[in-house]
mmCIF file of C-alpha atoms in Angstrom:
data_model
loop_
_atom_site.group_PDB
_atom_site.id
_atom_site.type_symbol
_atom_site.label_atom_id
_atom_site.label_comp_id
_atom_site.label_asym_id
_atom_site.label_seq_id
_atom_site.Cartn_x
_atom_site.Cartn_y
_atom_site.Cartn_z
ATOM 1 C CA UNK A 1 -18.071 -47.379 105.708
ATOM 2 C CA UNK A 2 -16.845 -44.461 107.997
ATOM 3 C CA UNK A 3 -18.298 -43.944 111.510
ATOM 4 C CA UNK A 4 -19.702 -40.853 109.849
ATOM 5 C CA UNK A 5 -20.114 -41.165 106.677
ATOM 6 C CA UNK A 6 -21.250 -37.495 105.969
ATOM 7 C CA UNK A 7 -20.461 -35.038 108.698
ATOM 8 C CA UNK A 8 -16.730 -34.586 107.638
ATOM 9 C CA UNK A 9 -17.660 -34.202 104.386
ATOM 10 C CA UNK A 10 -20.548 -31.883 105.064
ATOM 11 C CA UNK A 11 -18.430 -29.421 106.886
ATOM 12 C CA UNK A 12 -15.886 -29.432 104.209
ATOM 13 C CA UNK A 13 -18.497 -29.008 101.360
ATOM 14 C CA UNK A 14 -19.952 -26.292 103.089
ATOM 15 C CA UNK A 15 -16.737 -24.258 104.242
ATOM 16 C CA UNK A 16 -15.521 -24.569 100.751
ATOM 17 C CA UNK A 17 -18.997 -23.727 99.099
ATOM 18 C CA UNK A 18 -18.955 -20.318 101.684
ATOM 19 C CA UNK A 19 -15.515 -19.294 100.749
ATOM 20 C CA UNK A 20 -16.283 -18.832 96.728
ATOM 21 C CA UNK A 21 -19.652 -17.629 97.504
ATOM 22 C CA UNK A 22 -17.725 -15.073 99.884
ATOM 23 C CA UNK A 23 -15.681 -14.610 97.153
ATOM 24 C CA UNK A 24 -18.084 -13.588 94.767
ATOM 25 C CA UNK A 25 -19.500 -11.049 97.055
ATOM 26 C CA UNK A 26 -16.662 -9.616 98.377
ATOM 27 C CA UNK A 27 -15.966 -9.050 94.381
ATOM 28 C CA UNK A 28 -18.930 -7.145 94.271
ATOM 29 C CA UNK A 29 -18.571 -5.096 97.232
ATOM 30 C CA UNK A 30 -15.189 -4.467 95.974
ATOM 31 C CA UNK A 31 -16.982 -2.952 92.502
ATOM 32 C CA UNK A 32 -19.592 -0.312 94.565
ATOM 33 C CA UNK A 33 -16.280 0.354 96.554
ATOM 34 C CA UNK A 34 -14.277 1.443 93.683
ATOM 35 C CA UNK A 35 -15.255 4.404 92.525
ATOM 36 C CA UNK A 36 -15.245 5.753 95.618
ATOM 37 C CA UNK A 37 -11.354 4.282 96.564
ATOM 38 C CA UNK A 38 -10.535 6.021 93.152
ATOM 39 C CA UNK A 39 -11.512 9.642 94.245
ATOM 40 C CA UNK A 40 -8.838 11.076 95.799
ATOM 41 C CA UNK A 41 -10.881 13.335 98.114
ATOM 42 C CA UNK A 42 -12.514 10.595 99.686
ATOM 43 C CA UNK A 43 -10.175 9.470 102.253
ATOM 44 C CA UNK A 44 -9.807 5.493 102.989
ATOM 45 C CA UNK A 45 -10.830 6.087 106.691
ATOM 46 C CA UNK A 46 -14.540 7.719 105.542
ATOM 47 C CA UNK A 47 -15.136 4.490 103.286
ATOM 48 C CA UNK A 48 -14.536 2.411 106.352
ATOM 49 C CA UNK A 49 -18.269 2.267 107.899
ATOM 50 C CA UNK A 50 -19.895 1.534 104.264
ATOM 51 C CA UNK A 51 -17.051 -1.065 103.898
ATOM 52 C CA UNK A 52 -17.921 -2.760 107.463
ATOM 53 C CA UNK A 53 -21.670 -2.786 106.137
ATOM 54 C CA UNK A 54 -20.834 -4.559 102.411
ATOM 55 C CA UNK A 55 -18.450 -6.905 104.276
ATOM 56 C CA UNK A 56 -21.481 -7.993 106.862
ATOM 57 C CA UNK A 57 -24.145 -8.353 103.761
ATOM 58 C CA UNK A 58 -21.028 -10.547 102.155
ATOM 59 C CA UNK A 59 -20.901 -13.340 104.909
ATOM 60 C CA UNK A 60 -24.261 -13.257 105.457
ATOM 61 C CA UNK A 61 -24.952 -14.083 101.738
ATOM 62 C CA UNK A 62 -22.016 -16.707 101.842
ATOM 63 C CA UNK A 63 -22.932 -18.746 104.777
ATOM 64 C CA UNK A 64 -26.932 -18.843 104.281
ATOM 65 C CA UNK A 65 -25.833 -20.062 100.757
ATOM 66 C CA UNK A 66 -22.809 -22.016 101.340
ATOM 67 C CA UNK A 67 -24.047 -23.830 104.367
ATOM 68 C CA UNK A 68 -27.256 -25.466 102.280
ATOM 69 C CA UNK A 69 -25.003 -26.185 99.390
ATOM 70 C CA UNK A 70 -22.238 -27.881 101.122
ATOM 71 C CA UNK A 71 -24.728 -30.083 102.884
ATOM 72 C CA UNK A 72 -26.488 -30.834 99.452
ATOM 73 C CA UNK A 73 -23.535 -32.131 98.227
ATOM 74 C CA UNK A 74 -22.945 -34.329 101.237
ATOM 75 C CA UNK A 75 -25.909 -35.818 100.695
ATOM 76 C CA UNK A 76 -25.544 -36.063 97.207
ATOM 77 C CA UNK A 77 -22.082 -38.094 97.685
ATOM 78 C CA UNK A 78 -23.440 -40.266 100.188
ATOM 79 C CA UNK A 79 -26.377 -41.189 97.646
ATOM 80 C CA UNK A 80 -23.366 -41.514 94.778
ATOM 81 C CA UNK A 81 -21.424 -44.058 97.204
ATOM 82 C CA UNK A 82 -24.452 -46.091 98.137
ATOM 83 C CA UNK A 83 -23.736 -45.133 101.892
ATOM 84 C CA UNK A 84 -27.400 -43.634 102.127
ATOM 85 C CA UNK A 85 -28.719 -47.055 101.139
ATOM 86 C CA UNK A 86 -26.437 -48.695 103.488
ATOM 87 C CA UNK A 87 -27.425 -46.569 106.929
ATOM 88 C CA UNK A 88 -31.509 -47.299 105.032
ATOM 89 C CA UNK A 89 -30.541 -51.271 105.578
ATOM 90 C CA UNK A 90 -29.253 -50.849 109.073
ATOM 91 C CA UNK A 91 -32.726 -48.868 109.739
ATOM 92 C CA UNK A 92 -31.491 -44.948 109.969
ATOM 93 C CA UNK A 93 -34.176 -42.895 108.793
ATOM 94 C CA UNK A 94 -33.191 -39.897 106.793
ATOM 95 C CA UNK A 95 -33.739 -37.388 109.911
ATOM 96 C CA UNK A 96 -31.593 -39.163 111.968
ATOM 97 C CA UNK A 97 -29.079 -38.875 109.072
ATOM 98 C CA UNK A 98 -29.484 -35.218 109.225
ATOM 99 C CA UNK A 99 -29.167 -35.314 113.148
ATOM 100 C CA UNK A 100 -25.872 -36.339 112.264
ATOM 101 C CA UNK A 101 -25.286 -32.635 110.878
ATOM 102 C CA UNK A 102 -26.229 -30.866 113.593
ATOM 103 C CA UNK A 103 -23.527 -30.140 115.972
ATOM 104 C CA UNK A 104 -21.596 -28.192 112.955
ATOM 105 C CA UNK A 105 -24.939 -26.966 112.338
ATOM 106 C CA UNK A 106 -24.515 -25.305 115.840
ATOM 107 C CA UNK A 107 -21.372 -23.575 114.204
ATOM 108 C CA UNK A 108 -23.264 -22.024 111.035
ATOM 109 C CA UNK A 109 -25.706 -20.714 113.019
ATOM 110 C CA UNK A 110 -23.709 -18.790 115.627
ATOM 111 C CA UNK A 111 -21.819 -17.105 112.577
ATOM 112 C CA UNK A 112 -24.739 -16.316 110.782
ATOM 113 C CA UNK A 113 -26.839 -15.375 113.733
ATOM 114 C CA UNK A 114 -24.065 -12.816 114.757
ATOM 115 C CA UNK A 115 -23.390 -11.506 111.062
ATOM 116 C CA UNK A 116 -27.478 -11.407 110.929
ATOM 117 C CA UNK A 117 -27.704 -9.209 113.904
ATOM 118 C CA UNK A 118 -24.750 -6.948 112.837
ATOM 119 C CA UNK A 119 -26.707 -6.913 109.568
ATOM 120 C CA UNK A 120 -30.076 -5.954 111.067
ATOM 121 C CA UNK A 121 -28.838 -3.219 112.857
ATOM 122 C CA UNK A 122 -27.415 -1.368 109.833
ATOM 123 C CA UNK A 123 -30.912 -2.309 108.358
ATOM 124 C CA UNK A 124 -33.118 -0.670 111.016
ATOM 125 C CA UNK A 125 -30.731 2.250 111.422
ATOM 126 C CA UNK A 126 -29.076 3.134 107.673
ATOM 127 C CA UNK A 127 -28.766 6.567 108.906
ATOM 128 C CA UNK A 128 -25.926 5.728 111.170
ATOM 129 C CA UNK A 129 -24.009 4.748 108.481
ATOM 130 C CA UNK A 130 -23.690 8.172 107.150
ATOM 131 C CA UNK A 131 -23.450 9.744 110.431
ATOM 132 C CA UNK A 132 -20.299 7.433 110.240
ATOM 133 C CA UNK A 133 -19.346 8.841 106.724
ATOM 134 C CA UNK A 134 -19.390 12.337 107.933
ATOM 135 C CA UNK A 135 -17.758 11.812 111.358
ATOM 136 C CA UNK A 136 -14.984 10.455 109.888
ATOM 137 C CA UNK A 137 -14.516 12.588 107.386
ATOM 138 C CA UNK A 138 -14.440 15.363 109.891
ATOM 139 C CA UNK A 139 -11.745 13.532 111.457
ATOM 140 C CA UNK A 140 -9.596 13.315 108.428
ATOM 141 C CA UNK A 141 -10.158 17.132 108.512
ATOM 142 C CA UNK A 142 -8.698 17.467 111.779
ATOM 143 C CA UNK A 143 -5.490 15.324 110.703
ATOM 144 C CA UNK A 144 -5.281 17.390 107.750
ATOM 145 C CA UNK A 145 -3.199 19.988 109.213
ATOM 146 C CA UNK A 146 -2.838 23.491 108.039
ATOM 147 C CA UNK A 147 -2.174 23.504 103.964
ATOM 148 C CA UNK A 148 -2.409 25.984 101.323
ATOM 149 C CA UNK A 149 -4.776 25.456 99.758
ATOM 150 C CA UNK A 150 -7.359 23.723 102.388
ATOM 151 C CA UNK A 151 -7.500 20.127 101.476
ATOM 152 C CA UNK A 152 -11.177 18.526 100.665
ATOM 153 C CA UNK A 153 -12.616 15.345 101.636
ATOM 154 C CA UNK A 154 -16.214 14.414 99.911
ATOM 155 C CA UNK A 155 -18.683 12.029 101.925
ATOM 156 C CA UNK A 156 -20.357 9.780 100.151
ATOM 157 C CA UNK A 157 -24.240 9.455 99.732
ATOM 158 C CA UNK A 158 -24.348 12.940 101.091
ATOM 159 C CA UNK A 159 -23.356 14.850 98.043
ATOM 160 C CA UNK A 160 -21.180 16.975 100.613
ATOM 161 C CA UNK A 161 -17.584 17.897 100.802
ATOM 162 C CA UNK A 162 -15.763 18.740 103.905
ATOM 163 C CA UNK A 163 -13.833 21.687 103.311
ATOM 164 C CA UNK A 164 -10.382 21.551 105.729
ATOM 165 C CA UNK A 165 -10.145 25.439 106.570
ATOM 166 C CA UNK A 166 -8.059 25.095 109.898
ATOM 167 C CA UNK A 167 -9.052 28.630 111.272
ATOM 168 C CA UNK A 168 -11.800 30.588 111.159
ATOM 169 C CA UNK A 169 -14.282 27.561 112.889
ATOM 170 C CA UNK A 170 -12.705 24.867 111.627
ATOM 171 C CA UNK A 171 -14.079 22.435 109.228
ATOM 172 C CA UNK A 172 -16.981 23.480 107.548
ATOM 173 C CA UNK A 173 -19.013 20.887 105.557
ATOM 174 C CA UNK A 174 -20.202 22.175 101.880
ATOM 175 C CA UNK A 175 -23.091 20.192 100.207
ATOM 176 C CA UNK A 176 -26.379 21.219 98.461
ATOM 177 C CA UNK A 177 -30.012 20.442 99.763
ATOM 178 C CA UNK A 178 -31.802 17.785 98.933
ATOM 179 C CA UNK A 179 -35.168 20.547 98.754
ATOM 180 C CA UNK A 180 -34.725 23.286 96.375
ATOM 181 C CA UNK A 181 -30.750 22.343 95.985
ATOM 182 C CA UNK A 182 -30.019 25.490 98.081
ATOM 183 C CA UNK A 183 -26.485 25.461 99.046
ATOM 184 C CA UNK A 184 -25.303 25.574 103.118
ATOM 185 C CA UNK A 185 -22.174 24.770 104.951
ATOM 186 C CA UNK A 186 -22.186 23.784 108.341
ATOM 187 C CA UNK A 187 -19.567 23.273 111.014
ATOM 188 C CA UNK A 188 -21.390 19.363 111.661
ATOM 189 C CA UNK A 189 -24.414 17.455 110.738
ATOM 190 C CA UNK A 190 -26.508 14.917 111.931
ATOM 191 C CA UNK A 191 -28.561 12.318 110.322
ATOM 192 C CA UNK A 192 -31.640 10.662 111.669
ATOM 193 C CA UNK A 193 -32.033 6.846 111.594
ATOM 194 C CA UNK A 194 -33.897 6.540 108.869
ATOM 195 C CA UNK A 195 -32.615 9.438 106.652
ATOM 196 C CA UNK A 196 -35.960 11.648 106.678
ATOM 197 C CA UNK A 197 -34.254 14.322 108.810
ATOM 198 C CA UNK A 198 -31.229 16.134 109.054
ATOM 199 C CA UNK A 199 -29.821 18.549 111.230
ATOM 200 C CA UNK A 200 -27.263 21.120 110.916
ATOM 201 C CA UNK A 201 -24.834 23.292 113.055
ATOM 202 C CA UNK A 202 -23.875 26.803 112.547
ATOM 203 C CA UNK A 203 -25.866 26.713 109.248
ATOM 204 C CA UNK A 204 -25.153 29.020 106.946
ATOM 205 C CA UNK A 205 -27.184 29.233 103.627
ATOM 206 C CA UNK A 206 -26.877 30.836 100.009
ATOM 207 C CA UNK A 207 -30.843 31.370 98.874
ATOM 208 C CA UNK A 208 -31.307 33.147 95.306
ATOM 209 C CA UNK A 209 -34.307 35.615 94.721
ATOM 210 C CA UNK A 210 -35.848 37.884 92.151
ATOM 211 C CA UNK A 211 -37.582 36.129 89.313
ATOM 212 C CA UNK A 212 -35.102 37.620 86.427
ATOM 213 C CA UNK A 213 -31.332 36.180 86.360
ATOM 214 C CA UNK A 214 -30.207 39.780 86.177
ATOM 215 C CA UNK A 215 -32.257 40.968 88.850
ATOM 216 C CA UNK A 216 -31.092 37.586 90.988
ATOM 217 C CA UNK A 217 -30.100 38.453 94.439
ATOM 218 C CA UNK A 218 -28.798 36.102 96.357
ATOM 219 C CA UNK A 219 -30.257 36.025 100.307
ATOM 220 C CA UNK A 220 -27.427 34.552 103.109
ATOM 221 C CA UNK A 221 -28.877 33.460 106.401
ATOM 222 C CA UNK A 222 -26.934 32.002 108.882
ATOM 223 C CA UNK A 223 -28.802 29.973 112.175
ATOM 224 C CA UNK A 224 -27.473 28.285 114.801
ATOM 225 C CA UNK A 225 -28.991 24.958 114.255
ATOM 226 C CA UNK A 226 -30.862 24.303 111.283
ATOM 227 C CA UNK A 227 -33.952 21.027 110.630
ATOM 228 C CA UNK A 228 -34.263 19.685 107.231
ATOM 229 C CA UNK A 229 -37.488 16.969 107.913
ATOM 230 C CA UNK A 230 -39.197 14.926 105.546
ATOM 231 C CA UNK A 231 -36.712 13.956 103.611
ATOM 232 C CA UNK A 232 -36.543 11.010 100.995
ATOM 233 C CA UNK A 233 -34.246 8.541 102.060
ATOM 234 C CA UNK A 234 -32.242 6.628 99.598
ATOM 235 C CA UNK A 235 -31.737 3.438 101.648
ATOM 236 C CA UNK A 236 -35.376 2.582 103.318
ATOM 237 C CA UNK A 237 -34.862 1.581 106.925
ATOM 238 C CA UNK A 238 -35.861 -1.902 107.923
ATOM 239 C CA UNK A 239 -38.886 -1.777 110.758
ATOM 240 C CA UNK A 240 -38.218 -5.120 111.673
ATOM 241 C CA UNK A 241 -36.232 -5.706 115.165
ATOM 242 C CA UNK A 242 -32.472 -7.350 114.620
ATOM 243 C CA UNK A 243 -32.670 -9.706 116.958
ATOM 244 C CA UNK A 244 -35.785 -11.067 114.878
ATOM 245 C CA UNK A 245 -34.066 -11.040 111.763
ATOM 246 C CA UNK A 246 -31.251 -13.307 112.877
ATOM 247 C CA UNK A 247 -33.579 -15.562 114.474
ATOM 248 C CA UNK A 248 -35.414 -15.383 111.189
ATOM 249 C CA UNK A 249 -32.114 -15.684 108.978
ATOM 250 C CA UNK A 250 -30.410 -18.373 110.831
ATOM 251 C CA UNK A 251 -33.602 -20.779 111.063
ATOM 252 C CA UNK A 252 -33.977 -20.221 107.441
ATOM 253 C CA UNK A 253 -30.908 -21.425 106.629
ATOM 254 C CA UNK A 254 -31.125 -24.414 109.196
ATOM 255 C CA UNK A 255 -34.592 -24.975 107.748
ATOM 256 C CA UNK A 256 -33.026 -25.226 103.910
ATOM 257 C CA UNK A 257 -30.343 -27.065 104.601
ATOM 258 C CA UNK A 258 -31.724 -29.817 106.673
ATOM 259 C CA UNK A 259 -34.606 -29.745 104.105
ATOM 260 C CA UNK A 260 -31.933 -30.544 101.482
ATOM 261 C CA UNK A 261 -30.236 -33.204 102.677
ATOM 262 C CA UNK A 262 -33.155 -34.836 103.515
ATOM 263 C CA UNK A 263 -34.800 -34.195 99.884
ATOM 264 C CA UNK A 264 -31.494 -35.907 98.027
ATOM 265 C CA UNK A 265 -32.044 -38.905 100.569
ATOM 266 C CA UNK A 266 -35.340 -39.266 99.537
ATOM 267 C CA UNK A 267 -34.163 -39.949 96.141
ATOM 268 C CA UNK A 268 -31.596 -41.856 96.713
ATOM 269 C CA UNK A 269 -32.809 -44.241 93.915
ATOM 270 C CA UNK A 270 -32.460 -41.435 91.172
ATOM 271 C CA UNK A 271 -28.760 -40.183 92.065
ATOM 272 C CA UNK A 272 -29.786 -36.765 90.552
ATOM 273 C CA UNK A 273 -26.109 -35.456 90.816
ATOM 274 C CA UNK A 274 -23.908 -33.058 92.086
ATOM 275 C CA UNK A 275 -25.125 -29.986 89.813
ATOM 276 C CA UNK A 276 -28.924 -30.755 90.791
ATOM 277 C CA UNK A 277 -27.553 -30.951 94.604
ATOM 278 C CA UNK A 278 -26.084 -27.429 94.298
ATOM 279 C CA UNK A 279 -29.454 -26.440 92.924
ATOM 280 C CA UNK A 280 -31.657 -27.997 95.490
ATOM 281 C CA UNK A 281 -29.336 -26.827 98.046
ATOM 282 C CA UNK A 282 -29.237 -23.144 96.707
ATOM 283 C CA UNK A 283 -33.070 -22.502 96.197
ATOM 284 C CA UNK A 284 -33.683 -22.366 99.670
ATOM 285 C CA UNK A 285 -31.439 -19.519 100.792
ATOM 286 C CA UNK A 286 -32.238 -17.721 97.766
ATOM 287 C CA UNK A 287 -35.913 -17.877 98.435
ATOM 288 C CA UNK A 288 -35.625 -16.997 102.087
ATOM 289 C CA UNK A 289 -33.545 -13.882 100.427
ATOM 290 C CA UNK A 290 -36.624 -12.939 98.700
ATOM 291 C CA UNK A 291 -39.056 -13.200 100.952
ATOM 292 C CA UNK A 292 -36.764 -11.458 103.715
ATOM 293 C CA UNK A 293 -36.920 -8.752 101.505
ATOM 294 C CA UNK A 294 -40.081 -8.728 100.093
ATOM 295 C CA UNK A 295 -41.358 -8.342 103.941
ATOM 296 C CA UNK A 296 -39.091 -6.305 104.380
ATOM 297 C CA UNK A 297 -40.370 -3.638 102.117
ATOM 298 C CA UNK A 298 -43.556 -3.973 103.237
ATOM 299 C CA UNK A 299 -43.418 -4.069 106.887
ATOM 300 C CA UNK A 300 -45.175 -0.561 108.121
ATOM 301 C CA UNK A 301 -42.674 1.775 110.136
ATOM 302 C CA UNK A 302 -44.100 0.836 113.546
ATOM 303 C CA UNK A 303 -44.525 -2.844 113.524
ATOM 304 C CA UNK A 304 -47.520 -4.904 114.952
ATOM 305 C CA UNK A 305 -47.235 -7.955 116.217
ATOM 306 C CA UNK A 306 -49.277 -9.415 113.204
ATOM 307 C CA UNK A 307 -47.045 -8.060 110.927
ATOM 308 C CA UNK A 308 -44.543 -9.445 112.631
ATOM 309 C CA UNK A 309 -45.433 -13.093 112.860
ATOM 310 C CA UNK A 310 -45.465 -12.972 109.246
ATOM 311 C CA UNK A 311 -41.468 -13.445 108.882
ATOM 312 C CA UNK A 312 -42.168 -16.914 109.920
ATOM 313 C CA UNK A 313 -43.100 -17.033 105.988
ATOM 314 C CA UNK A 314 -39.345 -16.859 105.432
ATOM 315 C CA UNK A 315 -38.143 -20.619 106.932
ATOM 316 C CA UNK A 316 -41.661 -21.869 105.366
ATOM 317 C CA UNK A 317 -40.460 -20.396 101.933
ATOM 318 C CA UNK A 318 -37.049 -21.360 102.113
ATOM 319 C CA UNK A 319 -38.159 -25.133 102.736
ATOM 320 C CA UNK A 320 -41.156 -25.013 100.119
ATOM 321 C CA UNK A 321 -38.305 -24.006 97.450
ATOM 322 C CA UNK A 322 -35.924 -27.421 98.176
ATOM 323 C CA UNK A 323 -38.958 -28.855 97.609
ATOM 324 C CA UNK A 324 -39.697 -27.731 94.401
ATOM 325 C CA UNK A 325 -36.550 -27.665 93.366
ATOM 326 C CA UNK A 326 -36.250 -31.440 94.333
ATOM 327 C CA UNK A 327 -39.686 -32.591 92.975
ATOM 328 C CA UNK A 328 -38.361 -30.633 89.619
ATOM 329 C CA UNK A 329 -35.071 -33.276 89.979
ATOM 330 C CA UNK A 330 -36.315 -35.914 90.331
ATOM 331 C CA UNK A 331 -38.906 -35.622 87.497
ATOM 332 C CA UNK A 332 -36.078 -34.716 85.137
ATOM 333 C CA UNK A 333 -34.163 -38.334 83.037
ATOM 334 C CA UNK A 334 -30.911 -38.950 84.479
ATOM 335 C CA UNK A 335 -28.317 -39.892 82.218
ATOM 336 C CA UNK A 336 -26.981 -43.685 82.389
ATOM 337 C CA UNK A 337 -23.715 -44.465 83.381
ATOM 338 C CA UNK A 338 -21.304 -46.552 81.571
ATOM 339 C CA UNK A 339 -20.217 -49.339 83.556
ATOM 340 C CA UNK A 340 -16.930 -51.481 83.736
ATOM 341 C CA UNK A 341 -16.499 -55.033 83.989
#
């Protein structure tokens, strides 16, 4: 047996089990991103802010998944070789097998904590996202230079198109309303936070009047600065802090894997398999996912205390799940091997 029997092979299983989970995601974020790389009004520059966000929600989801899973299946081989009985006979107790782990575990948990927190902000703040969108867009105004006809360049989730007239003020953005879908251009725009506000510069707005279409006269008032407030957002902004949600992110996934391994040691005598390993390995990130969000949505703007402490239901929910999924393991028959003589 191998002065470490598992720790190489841990780290391995769960660097490889991150990379096709990042994989995956990056495939997805590469799906929301394609309409959007197919317009050619939208310059690549604007997509860059909702690009950094999808790429920070894609490690995030490969290492708090990965990380369990690869240390599942660590524990899973070491059950298949007969090592685990082997460091049982020499008297190692399963947590000291999983102390084993922990200095990589130190590794995990800096990447996911920093992801997390990069996360969390973009959670707590969506607005700044599309303050983002809009800035740079702006700026691919400005680069534009002077053409015949003025180029365009739509933002996304604004439903507003920057319209790249060098003279007369510059760039003027062009969108509808979200109330009454009144139409306004504006020289810049700001967006609050959380999306519920919006401000505008050098407004300038088309209102229609008279009750008849061909009595319709059309009313243009132009303001300085110009307050759209209480707005529906379409992203709701998280209310918890983002240094909490790494803390709560990265103990979940310390929590689930740790709980994992020691699960597939504790039935050693079944040898329940690799697919069962992923399984047990991959319920607890999954759950933590789901409570995470499930608090998440229910968390009140301005957060007590109270409401607070309840995120420590995320590590409890992620570890109650490898349970589950293990007791569910090792109730099921496991198929006998053939043997050779």
């Amino acid at each position: 047996m191998s002065p470490d029997p598992i720790a190489p092979v841990a780290l391995r299983g769960a660097a490889l089990a991150s990379f096709l989970v990042l994989v995956a995601a990056l495939v997805g974020a590469a799906v929301r991103l394609l309409p959007w790389v197919l317009d050619p009004t939208i310059p690549w520059a604007t997509l860059a802010p909702f690009a950094r966000s999808l790429l920070a929600v894609a490690v995030e989801a490969a290492v708090l998944t990965g990380w369990p899973v690869g240390w599942a299946l660590a524990g899973a081989r070491l059950v298949e070789r007969g090592e685990a009985g082997v460091l049982a006979s020499l008297g190692e107790a399963p947590w000291q097998t999983v102390r084993r782990l922990l200095p990589q575990g130190a590794l995990f948990v800096t990447i996911l904590g920093i992801t997390s927190l990069a996360l969390g902000r973009d959670a707590a703040a969506p607005g700044r996202i599309v303050r983002a969108l809009i800035d740079e867009g702006r700026l691919a105004c400005t680069q534009a230079g002077d053409r015949d006809p003025p180029p365009t360049h739509a933002v996304p989730f604004v439903a507003a198109t920057w319209v790249c007239s060098p003279g007369a003020g510059g760039p003027r953005l062009v969108g509808r309303a979200p109330l009454g879908g009144v139409v306004f251009t504006a020289t810049g725009a700001r967006v609050s936070d959380d999306l519920r506000r919006i401000d505008l510069d050098d407004a300038r707005l088309a209102l229609p009047g008279g009750a008849k279409s061909e009595d319709r006269l059309t009313f243009r008032i132009h303001v300085g600065t110009l307050t759209l407030r209480g707005l529906a957002p379409w992203a709701q902004a998280s209310s918890i802090p983002p240094a909490l949600r790494a803390v709560v992110v990265t103990f979940s996934g310390l929590a689930a894997a740790s709980a994992a391994v020691l699960a597939l040691l504790k039935l050693r005598r079944r040898r329940v398999g690799s697919v069962a390993a992923v399984a047990i390995g991959a319920s607890g990130p999954l759950a933590a996912l789901g409570a995470l969000r499930g608090l998440e949505l229910r968390v009140p703007e301005v957060a007590s205390a109270a409401w607070l402490s309840a995120f420590v239901l995320v590590p409890i929910a992620a570890v109650a799940a490898v349970v589950a999924a293990s007791v569910v393991a090792g109730v099921l028959p496991v198929g006998r091997r053939s043997g050779t003589k």
